[in-house]
Coordinates of N, CA and C and ligand atoms in Angstrom, one line a residue:
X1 N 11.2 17.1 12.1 CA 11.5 15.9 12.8 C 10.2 15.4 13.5
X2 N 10.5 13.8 13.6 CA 9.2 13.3 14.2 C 9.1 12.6 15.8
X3 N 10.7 12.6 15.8 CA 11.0 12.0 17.4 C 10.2 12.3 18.4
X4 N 9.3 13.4 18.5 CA 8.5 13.5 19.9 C 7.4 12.4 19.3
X5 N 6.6 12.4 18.6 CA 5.9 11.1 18.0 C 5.9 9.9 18.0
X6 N 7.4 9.5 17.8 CA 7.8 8.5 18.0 C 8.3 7.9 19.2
X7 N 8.5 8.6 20.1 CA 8.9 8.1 21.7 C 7.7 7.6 22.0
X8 N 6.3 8.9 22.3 CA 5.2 8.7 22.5 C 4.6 7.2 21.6
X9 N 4.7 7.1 20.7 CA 4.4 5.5 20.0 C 5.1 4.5 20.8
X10 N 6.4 4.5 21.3 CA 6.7 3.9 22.0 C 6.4 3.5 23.7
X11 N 6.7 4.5 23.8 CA 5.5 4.8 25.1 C 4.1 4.2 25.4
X12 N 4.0 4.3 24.0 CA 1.9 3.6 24.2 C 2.5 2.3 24.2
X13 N 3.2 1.7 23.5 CA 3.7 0.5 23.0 C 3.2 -0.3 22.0
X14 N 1.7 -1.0 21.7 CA 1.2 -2.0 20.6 C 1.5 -0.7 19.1
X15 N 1.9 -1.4 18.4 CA 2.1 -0.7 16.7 C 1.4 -1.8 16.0
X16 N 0.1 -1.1 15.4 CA -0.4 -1.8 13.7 C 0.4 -2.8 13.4
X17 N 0.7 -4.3 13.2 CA 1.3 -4.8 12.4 C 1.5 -4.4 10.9
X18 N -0.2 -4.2 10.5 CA -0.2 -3.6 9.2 C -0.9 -2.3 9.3
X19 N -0.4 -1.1 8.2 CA -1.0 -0.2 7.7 C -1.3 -0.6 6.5
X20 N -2.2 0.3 6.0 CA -2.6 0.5 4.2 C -3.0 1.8 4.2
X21 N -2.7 2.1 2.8 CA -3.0 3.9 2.8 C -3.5 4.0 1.4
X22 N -4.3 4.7 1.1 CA -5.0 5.2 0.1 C -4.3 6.7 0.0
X23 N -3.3 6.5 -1.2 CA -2.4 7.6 -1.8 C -3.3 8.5 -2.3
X24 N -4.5 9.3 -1.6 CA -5.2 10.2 -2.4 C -4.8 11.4 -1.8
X25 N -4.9 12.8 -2.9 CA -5.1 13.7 -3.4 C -3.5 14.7 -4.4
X26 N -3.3 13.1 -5.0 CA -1.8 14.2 -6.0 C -2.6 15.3 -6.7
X27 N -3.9 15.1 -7.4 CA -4.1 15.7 -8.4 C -4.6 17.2 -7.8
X28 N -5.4 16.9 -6.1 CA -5.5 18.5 -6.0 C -4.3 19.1 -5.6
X29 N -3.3 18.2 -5.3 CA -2.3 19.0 -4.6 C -1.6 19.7 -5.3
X30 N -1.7 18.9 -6.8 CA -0.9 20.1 -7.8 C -1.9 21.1 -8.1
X31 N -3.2 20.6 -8.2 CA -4.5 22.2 -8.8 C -4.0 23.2 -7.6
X32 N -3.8 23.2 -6.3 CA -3.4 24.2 -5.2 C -2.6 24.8 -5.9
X33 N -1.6 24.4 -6.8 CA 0.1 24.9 -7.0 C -0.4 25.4 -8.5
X34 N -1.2 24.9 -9.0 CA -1.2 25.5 -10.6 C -0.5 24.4 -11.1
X35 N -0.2 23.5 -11.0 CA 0.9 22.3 -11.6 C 0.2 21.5 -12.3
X36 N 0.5 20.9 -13.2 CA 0.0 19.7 -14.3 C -0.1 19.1 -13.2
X37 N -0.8 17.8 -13.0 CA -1.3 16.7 -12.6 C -0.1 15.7 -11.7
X38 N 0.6 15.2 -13.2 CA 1.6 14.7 -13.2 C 2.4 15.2 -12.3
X39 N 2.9 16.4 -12.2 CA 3.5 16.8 -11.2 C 3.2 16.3 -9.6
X40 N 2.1 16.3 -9.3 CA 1.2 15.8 -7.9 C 1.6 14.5 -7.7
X41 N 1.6 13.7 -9.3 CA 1.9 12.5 -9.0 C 3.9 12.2 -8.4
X42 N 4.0 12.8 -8.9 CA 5.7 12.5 -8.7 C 6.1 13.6 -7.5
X43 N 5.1 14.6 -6.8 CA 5.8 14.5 -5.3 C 4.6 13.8 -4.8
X44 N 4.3 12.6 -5.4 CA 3.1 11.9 -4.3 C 4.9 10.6 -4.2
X45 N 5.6 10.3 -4.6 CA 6.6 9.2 -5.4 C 7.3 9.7 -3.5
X46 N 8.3 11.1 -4.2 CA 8.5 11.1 -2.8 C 7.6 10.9 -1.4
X47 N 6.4 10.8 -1.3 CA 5.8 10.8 -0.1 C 5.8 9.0 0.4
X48 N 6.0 8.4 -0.8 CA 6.3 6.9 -0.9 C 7.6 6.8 0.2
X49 N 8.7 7.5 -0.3 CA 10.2 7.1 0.6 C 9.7 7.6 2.6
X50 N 8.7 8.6 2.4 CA 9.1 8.9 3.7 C 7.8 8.1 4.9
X51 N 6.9 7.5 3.5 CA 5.9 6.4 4.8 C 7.1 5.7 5.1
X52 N 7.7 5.2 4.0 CA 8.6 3.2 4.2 C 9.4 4.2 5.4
X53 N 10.2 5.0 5.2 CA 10.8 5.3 6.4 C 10.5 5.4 7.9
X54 N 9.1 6.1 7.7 CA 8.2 6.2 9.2 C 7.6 4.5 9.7
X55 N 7.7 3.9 8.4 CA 6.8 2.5 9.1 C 8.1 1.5 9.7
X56 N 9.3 1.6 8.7 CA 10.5 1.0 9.2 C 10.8 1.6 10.7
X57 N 10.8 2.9 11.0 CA 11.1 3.5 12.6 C 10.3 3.0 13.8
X58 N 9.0 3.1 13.1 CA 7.7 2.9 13.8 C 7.8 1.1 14.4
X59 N 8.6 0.8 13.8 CA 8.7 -1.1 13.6 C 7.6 -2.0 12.8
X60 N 6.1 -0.8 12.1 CA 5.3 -1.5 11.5 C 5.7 -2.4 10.3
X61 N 5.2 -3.8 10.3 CA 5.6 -5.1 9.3 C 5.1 -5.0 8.4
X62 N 4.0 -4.3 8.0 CA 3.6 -4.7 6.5 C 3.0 -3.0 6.4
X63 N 3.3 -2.7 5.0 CA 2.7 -1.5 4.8 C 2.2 -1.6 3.3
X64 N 0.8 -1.5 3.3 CA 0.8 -1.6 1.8 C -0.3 -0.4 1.4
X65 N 0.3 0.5 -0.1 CA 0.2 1.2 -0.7 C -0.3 1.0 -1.8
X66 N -1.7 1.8 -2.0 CA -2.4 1.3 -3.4 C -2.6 2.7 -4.4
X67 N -1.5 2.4 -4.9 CA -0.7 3.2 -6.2 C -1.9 3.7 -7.7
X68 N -2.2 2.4 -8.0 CA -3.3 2.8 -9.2 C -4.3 1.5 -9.1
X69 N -5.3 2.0 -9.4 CA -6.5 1.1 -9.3 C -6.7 0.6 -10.5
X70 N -7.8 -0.3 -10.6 CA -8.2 -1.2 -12.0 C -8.8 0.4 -12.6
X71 N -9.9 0.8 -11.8 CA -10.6 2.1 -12.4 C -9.4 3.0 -13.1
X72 N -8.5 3.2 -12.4 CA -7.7 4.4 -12.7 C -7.1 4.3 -14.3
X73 N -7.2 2.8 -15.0 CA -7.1 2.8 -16.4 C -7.6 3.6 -17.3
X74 N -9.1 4.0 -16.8 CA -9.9 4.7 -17.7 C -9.3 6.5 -17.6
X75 N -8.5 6.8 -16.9 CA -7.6 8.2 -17.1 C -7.3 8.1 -18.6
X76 N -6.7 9.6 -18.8 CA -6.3 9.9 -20.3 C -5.2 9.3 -20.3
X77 N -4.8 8.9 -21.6 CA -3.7 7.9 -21.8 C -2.5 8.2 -21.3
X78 N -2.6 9.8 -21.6 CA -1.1 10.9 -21.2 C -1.0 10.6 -19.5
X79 N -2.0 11.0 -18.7 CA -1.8 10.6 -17.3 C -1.3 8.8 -17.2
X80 N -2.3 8.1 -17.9 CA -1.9 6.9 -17.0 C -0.1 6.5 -18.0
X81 N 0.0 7.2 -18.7 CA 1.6 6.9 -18.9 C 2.9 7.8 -18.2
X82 N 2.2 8.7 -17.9 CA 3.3 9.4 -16.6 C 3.5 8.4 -15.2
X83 N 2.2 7.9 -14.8 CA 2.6 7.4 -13.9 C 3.0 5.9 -13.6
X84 N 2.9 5.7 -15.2 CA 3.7 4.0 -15.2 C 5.5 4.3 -15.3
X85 N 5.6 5.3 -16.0 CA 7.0 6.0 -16.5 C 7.5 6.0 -14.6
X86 N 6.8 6.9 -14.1 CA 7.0 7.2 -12.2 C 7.3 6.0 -12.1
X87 N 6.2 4.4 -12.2 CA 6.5 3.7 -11.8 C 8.6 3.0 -11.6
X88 N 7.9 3.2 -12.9 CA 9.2 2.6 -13.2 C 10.8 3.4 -12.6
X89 N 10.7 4.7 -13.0 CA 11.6 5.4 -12.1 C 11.8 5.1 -10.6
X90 N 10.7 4.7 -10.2 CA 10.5 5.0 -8.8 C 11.7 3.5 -8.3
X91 N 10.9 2.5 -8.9 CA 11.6 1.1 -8.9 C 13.4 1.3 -9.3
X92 N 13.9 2.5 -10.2 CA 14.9 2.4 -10.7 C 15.8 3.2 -9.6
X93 N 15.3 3.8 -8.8 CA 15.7 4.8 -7.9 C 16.0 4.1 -6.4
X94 N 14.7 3.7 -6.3 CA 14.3 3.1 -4.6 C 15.2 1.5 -4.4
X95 N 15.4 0.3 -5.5 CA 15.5 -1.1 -5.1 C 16.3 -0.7 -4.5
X96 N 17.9 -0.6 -4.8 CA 18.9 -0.6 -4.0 C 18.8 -0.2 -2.4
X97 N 17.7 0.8 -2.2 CA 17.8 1.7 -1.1 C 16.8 0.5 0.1
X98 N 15.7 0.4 -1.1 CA 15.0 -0.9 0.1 C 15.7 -2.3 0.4
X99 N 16.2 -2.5 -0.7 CA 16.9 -4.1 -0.3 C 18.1 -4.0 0.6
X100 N 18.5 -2.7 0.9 CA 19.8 -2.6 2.2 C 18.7 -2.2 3.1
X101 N 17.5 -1.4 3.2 CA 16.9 -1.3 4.4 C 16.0 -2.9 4.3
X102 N 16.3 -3.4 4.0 CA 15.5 -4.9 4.9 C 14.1 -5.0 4.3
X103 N 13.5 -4.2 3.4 CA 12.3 -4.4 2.6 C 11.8 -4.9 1.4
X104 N 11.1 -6.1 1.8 CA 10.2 -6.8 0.5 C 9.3 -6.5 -0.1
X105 N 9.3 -5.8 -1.3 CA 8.4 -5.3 -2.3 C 7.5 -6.9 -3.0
X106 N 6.6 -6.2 -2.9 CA 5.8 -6.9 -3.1 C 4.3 -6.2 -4.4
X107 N 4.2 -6.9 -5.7 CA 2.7 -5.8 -6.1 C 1.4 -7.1 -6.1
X108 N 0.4 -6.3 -6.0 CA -0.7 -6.9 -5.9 C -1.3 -6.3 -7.1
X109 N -2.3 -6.7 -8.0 CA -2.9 -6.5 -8.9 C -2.8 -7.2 -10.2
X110 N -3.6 -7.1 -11.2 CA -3.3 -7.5 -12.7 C -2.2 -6.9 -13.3
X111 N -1.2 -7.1 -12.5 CA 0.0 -7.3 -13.9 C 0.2 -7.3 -15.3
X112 N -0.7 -8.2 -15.6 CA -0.7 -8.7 -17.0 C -1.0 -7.4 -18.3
X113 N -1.7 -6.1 -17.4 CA -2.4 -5.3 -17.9 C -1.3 -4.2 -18.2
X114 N 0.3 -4.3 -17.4 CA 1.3 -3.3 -17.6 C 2.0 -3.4 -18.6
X115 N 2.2 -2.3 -19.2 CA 2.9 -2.3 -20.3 C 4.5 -3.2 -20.0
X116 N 5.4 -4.1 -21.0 CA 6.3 -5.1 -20.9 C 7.5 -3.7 -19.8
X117 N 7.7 -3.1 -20.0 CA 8.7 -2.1 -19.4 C 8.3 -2.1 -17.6
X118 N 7.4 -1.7 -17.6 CA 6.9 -1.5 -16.5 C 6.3 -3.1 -15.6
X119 N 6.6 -3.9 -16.4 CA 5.8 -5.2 -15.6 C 7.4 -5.9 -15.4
X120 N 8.5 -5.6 -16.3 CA 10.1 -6.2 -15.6 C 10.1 -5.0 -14.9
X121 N 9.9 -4.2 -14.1 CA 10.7 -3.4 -13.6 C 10.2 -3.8 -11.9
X122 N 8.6 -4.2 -12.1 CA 7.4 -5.1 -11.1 C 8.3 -6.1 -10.7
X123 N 9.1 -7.1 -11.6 CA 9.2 -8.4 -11.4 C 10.6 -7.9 -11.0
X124 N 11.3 -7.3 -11.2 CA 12.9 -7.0 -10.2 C 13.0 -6.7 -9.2
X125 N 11.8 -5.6 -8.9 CA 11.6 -5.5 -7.6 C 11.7 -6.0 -6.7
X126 N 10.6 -6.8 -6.8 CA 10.2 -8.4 -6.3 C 11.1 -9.4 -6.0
X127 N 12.1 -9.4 -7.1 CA 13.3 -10.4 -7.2 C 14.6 -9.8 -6.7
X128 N 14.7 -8.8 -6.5 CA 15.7 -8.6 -5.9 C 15.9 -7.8 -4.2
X129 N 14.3 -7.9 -4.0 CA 14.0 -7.4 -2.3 C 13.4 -8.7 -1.7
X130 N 13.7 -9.7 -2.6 CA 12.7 -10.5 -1.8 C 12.9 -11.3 -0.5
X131 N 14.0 -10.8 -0.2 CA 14.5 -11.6 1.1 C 14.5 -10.6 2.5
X132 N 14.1 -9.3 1.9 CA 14.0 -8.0 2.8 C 12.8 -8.9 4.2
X133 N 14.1 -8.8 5.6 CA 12.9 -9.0 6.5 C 12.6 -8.5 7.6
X134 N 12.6 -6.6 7.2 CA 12.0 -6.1 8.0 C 10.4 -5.2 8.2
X135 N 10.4 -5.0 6.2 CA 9.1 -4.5 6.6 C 8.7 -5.7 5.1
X136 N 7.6 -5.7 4.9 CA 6.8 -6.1 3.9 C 6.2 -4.8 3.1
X137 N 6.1 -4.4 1.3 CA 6.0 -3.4 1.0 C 5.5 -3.7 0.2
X138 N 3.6 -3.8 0.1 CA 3.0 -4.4 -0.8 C 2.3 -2.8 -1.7
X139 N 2.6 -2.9 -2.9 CA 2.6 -2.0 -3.9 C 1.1 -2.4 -4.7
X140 N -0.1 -1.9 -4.4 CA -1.3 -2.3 -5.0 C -1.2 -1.3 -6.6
X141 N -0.9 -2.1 -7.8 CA -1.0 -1.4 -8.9 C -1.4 -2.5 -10.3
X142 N -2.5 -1.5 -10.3 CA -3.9 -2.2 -11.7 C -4.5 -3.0 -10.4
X143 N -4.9 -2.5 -9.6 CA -5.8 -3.3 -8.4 C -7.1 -3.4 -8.4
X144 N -8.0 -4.2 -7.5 CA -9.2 -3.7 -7.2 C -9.5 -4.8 -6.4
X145 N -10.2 -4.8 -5.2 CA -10.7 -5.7 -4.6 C -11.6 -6.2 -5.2
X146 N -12.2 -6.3 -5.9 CA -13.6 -6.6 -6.6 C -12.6 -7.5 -7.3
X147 N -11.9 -7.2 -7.8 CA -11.1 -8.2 -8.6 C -10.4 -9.1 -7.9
X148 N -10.1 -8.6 -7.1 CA -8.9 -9.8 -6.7 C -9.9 -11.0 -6.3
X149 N -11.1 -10.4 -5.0 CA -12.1 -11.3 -4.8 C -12.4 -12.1 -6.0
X150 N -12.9 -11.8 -7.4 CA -13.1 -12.3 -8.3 C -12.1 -14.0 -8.6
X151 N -11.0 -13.4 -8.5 CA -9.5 -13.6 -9.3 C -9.4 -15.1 -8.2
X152 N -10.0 -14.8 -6.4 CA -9.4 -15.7 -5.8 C -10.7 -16.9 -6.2
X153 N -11.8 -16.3 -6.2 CA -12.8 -17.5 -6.2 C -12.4 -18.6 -7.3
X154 N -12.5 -17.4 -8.8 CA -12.0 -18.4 -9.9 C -10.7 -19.4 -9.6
X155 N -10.2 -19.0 -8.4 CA -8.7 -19.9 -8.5 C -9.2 -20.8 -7.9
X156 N -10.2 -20.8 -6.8 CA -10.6 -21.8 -5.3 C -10.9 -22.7 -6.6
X157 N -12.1 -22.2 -7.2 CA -13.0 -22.8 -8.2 C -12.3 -24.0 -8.7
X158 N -11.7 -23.5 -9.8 CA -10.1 -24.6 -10.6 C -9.8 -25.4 -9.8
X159 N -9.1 -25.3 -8.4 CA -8.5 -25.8 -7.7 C -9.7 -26.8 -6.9
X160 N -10.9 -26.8 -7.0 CA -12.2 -27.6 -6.6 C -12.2 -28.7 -7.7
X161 N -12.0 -27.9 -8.9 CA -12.6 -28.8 -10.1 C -11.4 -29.6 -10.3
X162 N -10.4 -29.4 -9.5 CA -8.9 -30.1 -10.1 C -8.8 -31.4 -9.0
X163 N -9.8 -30.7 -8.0 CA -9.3 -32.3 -6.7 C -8.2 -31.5 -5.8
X164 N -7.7 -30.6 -6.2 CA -6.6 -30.2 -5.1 C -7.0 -29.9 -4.2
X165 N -8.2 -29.2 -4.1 CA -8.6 -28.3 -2.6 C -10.1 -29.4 -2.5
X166 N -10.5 -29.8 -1.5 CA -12.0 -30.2 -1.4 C -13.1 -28.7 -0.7
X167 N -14.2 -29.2 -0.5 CA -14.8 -28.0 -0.2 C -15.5 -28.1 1.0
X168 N -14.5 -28.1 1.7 CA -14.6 -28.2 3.1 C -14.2 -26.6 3.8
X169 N -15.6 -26.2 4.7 CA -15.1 -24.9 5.2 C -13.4 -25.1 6.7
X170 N -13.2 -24.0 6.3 CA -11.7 -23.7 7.5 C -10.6 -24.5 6.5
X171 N -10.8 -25.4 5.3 CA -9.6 -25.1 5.1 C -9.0 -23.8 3.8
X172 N -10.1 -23.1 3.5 CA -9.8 -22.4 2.4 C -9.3 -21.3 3.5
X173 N -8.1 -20.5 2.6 CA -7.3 -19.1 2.7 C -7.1 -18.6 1.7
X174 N -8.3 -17.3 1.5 CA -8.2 -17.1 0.4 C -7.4 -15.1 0.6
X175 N -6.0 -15.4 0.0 CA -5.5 -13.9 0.0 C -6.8 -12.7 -0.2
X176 N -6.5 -11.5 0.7 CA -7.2 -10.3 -0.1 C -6.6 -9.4 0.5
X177 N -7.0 -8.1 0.0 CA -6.2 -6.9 0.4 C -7.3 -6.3 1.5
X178 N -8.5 -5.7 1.0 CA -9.4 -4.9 1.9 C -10.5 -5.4 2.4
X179 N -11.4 -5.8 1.2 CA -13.5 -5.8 1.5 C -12.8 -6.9 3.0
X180 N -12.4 -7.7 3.0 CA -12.4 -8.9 4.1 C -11.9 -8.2 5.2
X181 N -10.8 -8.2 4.7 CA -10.0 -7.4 6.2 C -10.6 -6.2 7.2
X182 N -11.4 -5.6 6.4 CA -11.7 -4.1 6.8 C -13.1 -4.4 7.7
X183 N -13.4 -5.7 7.7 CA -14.5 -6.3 8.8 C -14.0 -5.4 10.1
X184 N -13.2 -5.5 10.6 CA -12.4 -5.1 11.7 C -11.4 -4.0 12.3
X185 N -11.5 -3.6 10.6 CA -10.0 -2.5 10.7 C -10.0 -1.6 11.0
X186 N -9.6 -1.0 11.5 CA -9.4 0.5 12.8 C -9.0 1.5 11.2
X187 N -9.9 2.5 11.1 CA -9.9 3.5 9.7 C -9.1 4.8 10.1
X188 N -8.5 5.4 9.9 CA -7.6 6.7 10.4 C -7.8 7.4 8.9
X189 N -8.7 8.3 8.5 CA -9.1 9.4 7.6 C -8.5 10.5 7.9
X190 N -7.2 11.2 6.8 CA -6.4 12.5 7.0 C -6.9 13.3 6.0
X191 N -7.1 14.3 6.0 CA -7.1 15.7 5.3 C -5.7 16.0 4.6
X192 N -4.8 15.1 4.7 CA -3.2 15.5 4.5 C -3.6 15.3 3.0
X193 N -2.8 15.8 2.0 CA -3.1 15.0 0.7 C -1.8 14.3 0.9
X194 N -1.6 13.3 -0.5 CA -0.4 12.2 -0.1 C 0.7 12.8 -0.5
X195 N 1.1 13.9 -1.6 CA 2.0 14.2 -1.6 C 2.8 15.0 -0.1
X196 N 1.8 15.4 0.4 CA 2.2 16.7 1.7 C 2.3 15.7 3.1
X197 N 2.2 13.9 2.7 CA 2.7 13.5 3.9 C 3.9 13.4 4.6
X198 N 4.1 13.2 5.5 CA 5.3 13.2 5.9 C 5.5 11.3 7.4
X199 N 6.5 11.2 8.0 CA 6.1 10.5 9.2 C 5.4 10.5 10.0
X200 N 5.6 12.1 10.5 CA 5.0 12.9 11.1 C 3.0 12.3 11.2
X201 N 2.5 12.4 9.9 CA 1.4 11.9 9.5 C 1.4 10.4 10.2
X202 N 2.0 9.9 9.8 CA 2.1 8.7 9.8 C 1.9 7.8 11.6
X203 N 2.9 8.8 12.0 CA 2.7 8.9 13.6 C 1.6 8.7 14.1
X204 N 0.9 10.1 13.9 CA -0.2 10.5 14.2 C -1.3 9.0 13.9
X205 N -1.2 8.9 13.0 CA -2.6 7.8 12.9 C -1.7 6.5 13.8
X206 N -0.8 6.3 14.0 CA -0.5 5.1 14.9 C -0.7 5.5 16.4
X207 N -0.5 6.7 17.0 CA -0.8 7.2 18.0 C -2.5 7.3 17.9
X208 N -3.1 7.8 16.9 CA -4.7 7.8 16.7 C -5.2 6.1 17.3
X209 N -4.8 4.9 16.4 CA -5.0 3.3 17.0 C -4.8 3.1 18.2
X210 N -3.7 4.1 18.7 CA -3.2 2.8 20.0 C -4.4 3.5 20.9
X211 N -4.7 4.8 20.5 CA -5.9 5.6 22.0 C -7.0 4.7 22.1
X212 N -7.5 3.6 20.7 CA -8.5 3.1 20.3 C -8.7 1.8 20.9
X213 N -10.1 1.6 21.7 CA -10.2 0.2 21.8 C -10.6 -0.3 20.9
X214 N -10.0 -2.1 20.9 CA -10.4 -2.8 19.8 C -11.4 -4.2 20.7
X215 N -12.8 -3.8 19.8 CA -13.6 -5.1 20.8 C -13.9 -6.0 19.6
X216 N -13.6 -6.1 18.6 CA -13.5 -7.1 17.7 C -14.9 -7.6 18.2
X217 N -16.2 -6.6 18.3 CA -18.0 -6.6 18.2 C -17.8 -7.4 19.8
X218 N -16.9 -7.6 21.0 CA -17.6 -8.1 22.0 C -18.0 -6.7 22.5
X219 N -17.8 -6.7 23.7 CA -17.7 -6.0 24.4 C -17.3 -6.1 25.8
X220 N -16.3 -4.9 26.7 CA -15.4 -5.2 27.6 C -16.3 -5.1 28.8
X221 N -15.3 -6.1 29.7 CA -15.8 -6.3 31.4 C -16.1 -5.3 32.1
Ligands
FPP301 C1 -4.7 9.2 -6.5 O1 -4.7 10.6 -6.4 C2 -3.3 8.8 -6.7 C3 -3.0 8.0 -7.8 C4 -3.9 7.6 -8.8 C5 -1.6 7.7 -8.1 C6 -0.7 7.4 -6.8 C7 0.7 7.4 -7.2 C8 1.7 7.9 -6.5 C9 1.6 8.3 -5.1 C10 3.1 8.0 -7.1 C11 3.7 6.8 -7.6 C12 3.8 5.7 -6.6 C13 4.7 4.7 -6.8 C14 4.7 3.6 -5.8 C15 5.6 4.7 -7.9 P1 -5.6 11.4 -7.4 O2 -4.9 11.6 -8.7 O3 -6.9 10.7 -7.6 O4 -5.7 12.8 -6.7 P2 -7.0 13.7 -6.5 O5 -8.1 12.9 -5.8 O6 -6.5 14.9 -5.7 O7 -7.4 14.0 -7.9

C-alpha cells in the first residue's frame, strides 16, 4: 500500500501536471531472474496498469510513457515482435478498463512504421478513450524527439509554403514531447527498473518535486 505517500502528496499540495517516464530496465530485470528478455518486457506491461493507477490517485493530468523508440527498431526482429504482440495485448486487455477510468490514450510516434495489426489496435485505442477526462495517457511508440522535431518543422514548412501559417514569431505552436520541454523540467532518476515499479515509486518522485524549488533561471527574494 501507498496511502502514507499519498496523504503526504496531499499534504504538500502542488502535483506535476505532467509526468513522463522512461520505461527502462525490462531487459536487466529479466537477466536478474534468468528470464528471456521478453519476459521483462511483459512484467514491464503490468508496471503500465499500476503508474495509470498511481497518476489517476495522485490527480496527475497527463502521463506520458515512452514504450519503444525510433532506435529500438534496430532490436532483433524476434524482440521487436514480442513487444508489438504486448502492444497489442496490452490495448486488448486495458481499453475497457481506461475508458471507465476516465482515460485518453493517446500515441505519439511514426505510426506508419507499425505493422497493420498493431497500428488498428493504436487507432481503437485512441477511438474509443477519447473522451476519457481525467488523465491524458500519451503512449510514445516508434518515437524520437529528433523526429518529431524533424516531422514538426517539415509540417510548419508546408504550412509556410501553403499560405496557411505566415512566419511570424509567437504565432507558431509547435507540438513536442521532450528536447523543448525539458528546458525546465524537474528530472527524478530511479534505480527502480520499470518492471519492479509500483505507485509507491511513483509517489516518491512527486513528493521528490514538490521538496523542489522551481526558479524557472530567476532567482528568489
Ligand atoms: C526499455 O527497456 C523498454 C522497452 C524498449 C520497452 C518498454 C515496453 C514495456 C514497458 C511494455 C509494453 C508497454 C506497453 C504500453 C504495451 P530495455 O529493454 O532497454 O531494458 P534494459 O535497459 O534493462 O536492457
Amino acid at each position: 500500500m501507498a496511502d502514507d505517500l499519498l496523504s503526504q502528496i496531499r499534504l504538500n499540495g502542488a502535483v506535476p501536471r505532467h509526468v513522463a517516464v522512461i520505461m527502462d530496465g525490462n531487459g536487466r530485470w529479466a537477466r536478474e531472474r534468468n528470464l528471456p528478455r521478453p519476459l521483462g518486457h511483459r512484467a514491464g506491461m503490468k508496471a503500465v496498469r499500476e503508474a495509470v493507477e498511481g497518476a489517476l490517485e495522485a490527480g496527475v493530468e497527463v502521463l506520458t510513457l515512452f514504450a519503444f523508440s525510433e532506435e529500438n527498431w534496430q532490436r532483433p526482429a524476434a524482440e521487436i515482435s514480442a513487444l508489438m504482440q504486448l502492444l497489442e495485448e496490452y490495448i486488448a486487455r486495458e481499453v475497457a478498463e481506461l475508458r471507465h477510468q476516465g482515460v485518453a490514450v493517446h500515441v505519439l510516434g511514426d505510426r506508419t512504421r507499425l505493422a497493420p495489426g498493431a497500428r488498428a489496435a493504436v487507432e481503437r485505442i485512441e477511438r474509443e478513450t477519447y473522451d476519457g477526462a481525467r488523465l491524458a495517457l500519451n503512449l510514445c511508440i516508434s518515437y524520437s524527439s529528433r523526429g518529431e522535431l524533424a516531422r514538426a518543422a517539415r509540417l510548419l514548412a508546408e504550412e509556410v509554403l501553403k499560405g496557411v501559417k505566415r512566419l511570424e514569431a509567437g504565432e507558431c505552436r509547435l507540438s513536442n514531447f521532450l528536447l523543448w520541454q525539458l528546458a525546465y523540467t524537474e528530472l527524478y532518476i530511479t534505480p527502480v527498473l520499470w518492471p519492479d515499479l509500483t505507485r509507491r515509486d511513483l509517489f516518491q518522485a512527486i513528493l521528490d518535486y514538490q521538496g523542489r524549488e522551481r526558479r524557472f533561471g530567476r532567482i528568489t527574494a
